[in-house]
Coordinates of C-alpha atoms in Angstrom, one line a residue:
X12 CA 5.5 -15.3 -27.2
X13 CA 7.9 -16.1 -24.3
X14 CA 10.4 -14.1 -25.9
X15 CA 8.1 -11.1 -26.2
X16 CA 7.6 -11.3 -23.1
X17 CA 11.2 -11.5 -21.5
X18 CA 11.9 -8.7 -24.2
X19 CA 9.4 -6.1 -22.8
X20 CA 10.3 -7.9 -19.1
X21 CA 14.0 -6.4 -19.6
X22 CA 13.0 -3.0 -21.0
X23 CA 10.3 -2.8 -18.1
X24 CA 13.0 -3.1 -15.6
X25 CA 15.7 -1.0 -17.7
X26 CA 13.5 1.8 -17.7
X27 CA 12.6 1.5 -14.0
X28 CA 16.6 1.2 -13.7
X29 CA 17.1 4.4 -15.4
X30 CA 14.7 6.5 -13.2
X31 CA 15.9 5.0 -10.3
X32 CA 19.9 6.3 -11.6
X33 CA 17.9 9.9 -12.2
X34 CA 16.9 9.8 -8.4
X35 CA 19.8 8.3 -6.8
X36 CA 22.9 10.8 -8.6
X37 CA 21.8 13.5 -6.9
X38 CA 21.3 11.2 -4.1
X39 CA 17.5 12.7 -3.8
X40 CA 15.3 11.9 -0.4
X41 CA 12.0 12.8 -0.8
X42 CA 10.5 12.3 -4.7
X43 CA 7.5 14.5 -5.4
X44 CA 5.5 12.1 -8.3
X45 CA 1.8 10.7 -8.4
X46 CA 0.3 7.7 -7.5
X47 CA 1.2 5.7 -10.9
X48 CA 5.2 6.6 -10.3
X49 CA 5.1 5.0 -7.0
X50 CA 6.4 1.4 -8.3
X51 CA 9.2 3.4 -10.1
X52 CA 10.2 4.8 -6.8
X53 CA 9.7 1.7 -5.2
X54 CA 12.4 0.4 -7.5
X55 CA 14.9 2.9 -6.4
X56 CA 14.1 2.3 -2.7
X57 CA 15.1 -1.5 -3.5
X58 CA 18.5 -0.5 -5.1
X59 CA 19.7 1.7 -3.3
X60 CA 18.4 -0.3 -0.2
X61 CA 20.6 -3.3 -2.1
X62 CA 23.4 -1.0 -2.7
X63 CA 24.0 0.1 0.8
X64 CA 23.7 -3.4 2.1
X65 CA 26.9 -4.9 -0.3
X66 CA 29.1 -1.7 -0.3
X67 CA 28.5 0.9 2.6
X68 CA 25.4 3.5 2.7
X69 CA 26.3 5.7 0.2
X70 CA 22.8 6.6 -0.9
X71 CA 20.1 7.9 1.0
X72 CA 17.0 5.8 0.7
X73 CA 14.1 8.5 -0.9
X74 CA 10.5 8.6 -0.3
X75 CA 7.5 9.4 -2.6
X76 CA 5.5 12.4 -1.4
X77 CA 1.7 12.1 -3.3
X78 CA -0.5 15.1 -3.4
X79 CA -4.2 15.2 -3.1
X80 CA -5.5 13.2 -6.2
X81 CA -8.0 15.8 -7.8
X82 CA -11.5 14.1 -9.7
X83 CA -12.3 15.3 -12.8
X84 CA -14.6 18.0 -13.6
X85 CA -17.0 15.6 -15.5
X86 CA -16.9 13.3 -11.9
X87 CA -15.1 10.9 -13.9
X88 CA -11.8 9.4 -12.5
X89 CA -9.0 11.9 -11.8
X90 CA -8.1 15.3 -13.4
X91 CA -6.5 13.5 -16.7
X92 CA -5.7 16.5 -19.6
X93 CA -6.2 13.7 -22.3
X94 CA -9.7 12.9 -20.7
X95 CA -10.7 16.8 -21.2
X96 CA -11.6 17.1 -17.6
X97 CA -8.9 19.2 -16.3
X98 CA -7.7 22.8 -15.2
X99 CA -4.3 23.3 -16.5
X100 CA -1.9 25.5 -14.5
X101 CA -1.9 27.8 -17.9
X102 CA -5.5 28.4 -17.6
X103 CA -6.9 32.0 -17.7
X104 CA -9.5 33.0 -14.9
X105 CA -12.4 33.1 -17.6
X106 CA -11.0 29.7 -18.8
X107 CA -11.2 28.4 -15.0
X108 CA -14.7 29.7 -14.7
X109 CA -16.1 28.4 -18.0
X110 CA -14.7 25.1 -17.4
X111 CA -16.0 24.6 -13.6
X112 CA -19.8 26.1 -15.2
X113 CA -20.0 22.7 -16.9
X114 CA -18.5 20.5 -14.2
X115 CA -20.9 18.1 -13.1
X116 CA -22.7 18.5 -9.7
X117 CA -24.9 16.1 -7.6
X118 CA -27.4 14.4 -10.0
X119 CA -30.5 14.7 -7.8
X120 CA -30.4 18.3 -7.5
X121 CA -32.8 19.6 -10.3
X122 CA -33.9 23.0 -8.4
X123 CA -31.8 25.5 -7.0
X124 CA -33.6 25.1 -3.3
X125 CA -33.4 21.1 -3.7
X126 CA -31.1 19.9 -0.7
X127 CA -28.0 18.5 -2.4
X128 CA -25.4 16.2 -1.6
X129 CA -22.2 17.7 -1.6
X130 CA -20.2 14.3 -0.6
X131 CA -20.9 13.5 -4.1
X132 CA -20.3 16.4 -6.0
X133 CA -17.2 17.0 -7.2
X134 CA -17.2 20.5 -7.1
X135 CA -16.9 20.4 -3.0
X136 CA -14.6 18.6 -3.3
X137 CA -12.4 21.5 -4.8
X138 CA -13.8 23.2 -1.8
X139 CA -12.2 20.8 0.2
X140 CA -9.1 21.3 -1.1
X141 CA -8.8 25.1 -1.9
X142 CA -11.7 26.6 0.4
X143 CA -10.8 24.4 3.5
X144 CA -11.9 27.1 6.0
X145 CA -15.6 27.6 4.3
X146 CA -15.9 23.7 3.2
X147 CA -18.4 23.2 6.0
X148 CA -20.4 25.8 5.6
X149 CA -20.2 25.1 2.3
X150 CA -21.4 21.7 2.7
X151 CA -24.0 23.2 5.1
X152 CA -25.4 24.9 2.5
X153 CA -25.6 22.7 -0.2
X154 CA -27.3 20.4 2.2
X155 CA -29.9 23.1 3.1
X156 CA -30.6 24.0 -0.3
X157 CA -29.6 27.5 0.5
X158 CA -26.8 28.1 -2.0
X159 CA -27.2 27.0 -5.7
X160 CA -24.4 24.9 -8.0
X161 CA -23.7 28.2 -10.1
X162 CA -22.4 30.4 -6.8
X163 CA -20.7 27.3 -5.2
X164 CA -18.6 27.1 -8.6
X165 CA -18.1 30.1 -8.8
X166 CA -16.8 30.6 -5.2
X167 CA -14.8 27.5 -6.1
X168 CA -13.2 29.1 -9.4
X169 CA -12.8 31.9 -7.9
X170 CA -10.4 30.3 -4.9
X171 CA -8.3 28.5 -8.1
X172 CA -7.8 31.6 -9.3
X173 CA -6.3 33.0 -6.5
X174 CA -3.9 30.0 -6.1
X175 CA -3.0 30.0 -10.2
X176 CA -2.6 34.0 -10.1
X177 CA 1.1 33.2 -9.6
X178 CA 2.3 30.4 -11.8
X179 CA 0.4 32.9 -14.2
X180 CA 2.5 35.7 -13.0
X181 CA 5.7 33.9 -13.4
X182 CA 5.0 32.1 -16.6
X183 CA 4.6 35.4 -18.5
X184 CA 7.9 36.8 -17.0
X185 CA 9.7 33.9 -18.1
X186 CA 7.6 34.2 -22.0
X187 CA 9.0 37.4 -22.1
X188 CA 12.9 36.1 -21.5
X189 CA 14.1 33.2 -23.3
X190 CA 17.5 33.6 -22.7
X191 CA 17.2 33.7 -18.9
X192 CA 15.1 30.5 -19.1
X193 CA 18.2 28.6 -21.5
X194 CA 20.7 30.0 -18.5
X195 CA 18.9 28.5 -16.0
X196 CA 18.6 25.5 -17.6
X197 CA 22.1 25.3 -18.3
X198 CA 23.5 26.5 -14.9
X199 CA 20.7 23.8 -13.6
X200 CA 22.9 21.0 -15.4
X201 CA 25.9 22.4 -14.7
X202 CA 25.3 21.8 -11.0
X203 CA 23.4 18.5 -12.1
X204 CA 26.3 17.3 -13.6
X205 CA 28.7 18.0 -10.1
X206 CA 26.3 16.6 -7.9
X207 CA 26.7 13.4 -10.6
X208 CA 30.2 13.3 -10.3
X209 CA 31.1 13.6 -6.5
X210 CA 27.7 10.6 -6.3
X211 CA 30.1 9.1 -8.6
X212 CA 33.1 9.1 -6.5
X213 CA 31.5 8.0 -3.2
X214 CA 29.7 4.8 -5.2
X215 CA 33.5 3.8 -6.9
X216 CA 35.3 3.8 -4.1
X217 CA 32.5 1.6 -2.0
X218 CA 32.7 -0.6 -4.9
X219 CA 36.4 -0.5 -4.9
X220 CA 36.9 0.3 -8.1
X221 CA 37.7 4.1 -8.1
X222 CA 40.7 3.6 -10.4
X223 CA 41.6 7.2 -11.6
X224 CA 40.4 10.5 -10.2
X225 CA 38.8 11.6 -13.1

């Protein structure tokens, strides 16, 4: 058992140690990544913080930048695509409409004029995120009982749509040209793989053992 344990212990921290090597090469500062990567950055932070202090400040010290966290259509948790209860950034408009129809709303409202409680519903809370110029009118509303769930998601889907009409418009250019794809991909690793190597410098010779110039 305590070998188990010391086993997955090690390849905890060895795989924290390898994504902390993926943000430090290119000697990254600000780490776009949700709210469960935050300890993996953390890690980095504490190496390269530990690095600097017994050699000389080689690496910069990066910082996690967290996005809004998004609930789940069914008002479940957070947008999870193995939970069912996300948009993907694929989705087609009528997908993105179809979807938010049968998102959950406030409970309580059985009637379209019933005054609802939009601080609860899920659905506003895309408002508040991709509407934020109508979100209190929205919420208005809603509280009134002037505006039914169907037409605020609607208005909602409609917003999504507008903010997924590029990734749409750039994901079938790029369907359409698999060889520009593989050269960017390889032209991204060819610079990947400089950045790596002049990192690489800079760390031997703090550590005093840049040997050869290879």
């Amino acid at each position: 058992m305590i070998a188990d344990i010391r086993i997955c212990t090690t390849v905890f921290w060895a795989i924290r140690s390898v994504k902390a090597a993926d943000i430090a090469f290119c000697k990254a500062t600000l780490v776009p990544a949700g709210e469960d990567q935050i300890p993996h950055v953390e890690t980095a932070r504490k190496l390269v913080r530990r690095f600097n202090e017994l050699y000389a400040p080689v690496l910069p010290e990066p910082r996690i930048l967290t996005g809004e966290r998004l609930g789940g259509l069914d008002g479940i948790g957070k947008m999870s695509k193995s939970m069912g209860n996300a948009i993907s950034l694929n989705a087609s408009p009528d997908d993105v409409h179809a979807k938010l129809t049968k998102a959950k709303t406030d409970p309580a409202r059985v009637h379209r004029t019933d005054p609802g409680h939009p601080d609860i519903c899920p659905v506003f809370a895309y408002h508040q995120l991709f509407r934020k110029e109508y979100a209190e009118e929205i919420h208005a509303s809603c509280s009134q009982g002037s505006i039914g769930c169907s037409d605020c998601k609607h208005l909602a889907g409609t917003a999504i749509n507008g903010l997924l009409s590029p990734f749409r418009e750039r994901r079938a250019y790029y369907e359409q040209r698999g060889n520009e794809v593989k050269e960017i991909l390889v032209e991204g690793t060819r610079q990947a793989r400089k950045v790596a190597r002049e990192t690489m410098h800079e760390v031997r010779e703090a550590m005093g053992i840049r040997y050869f110039d290879l």
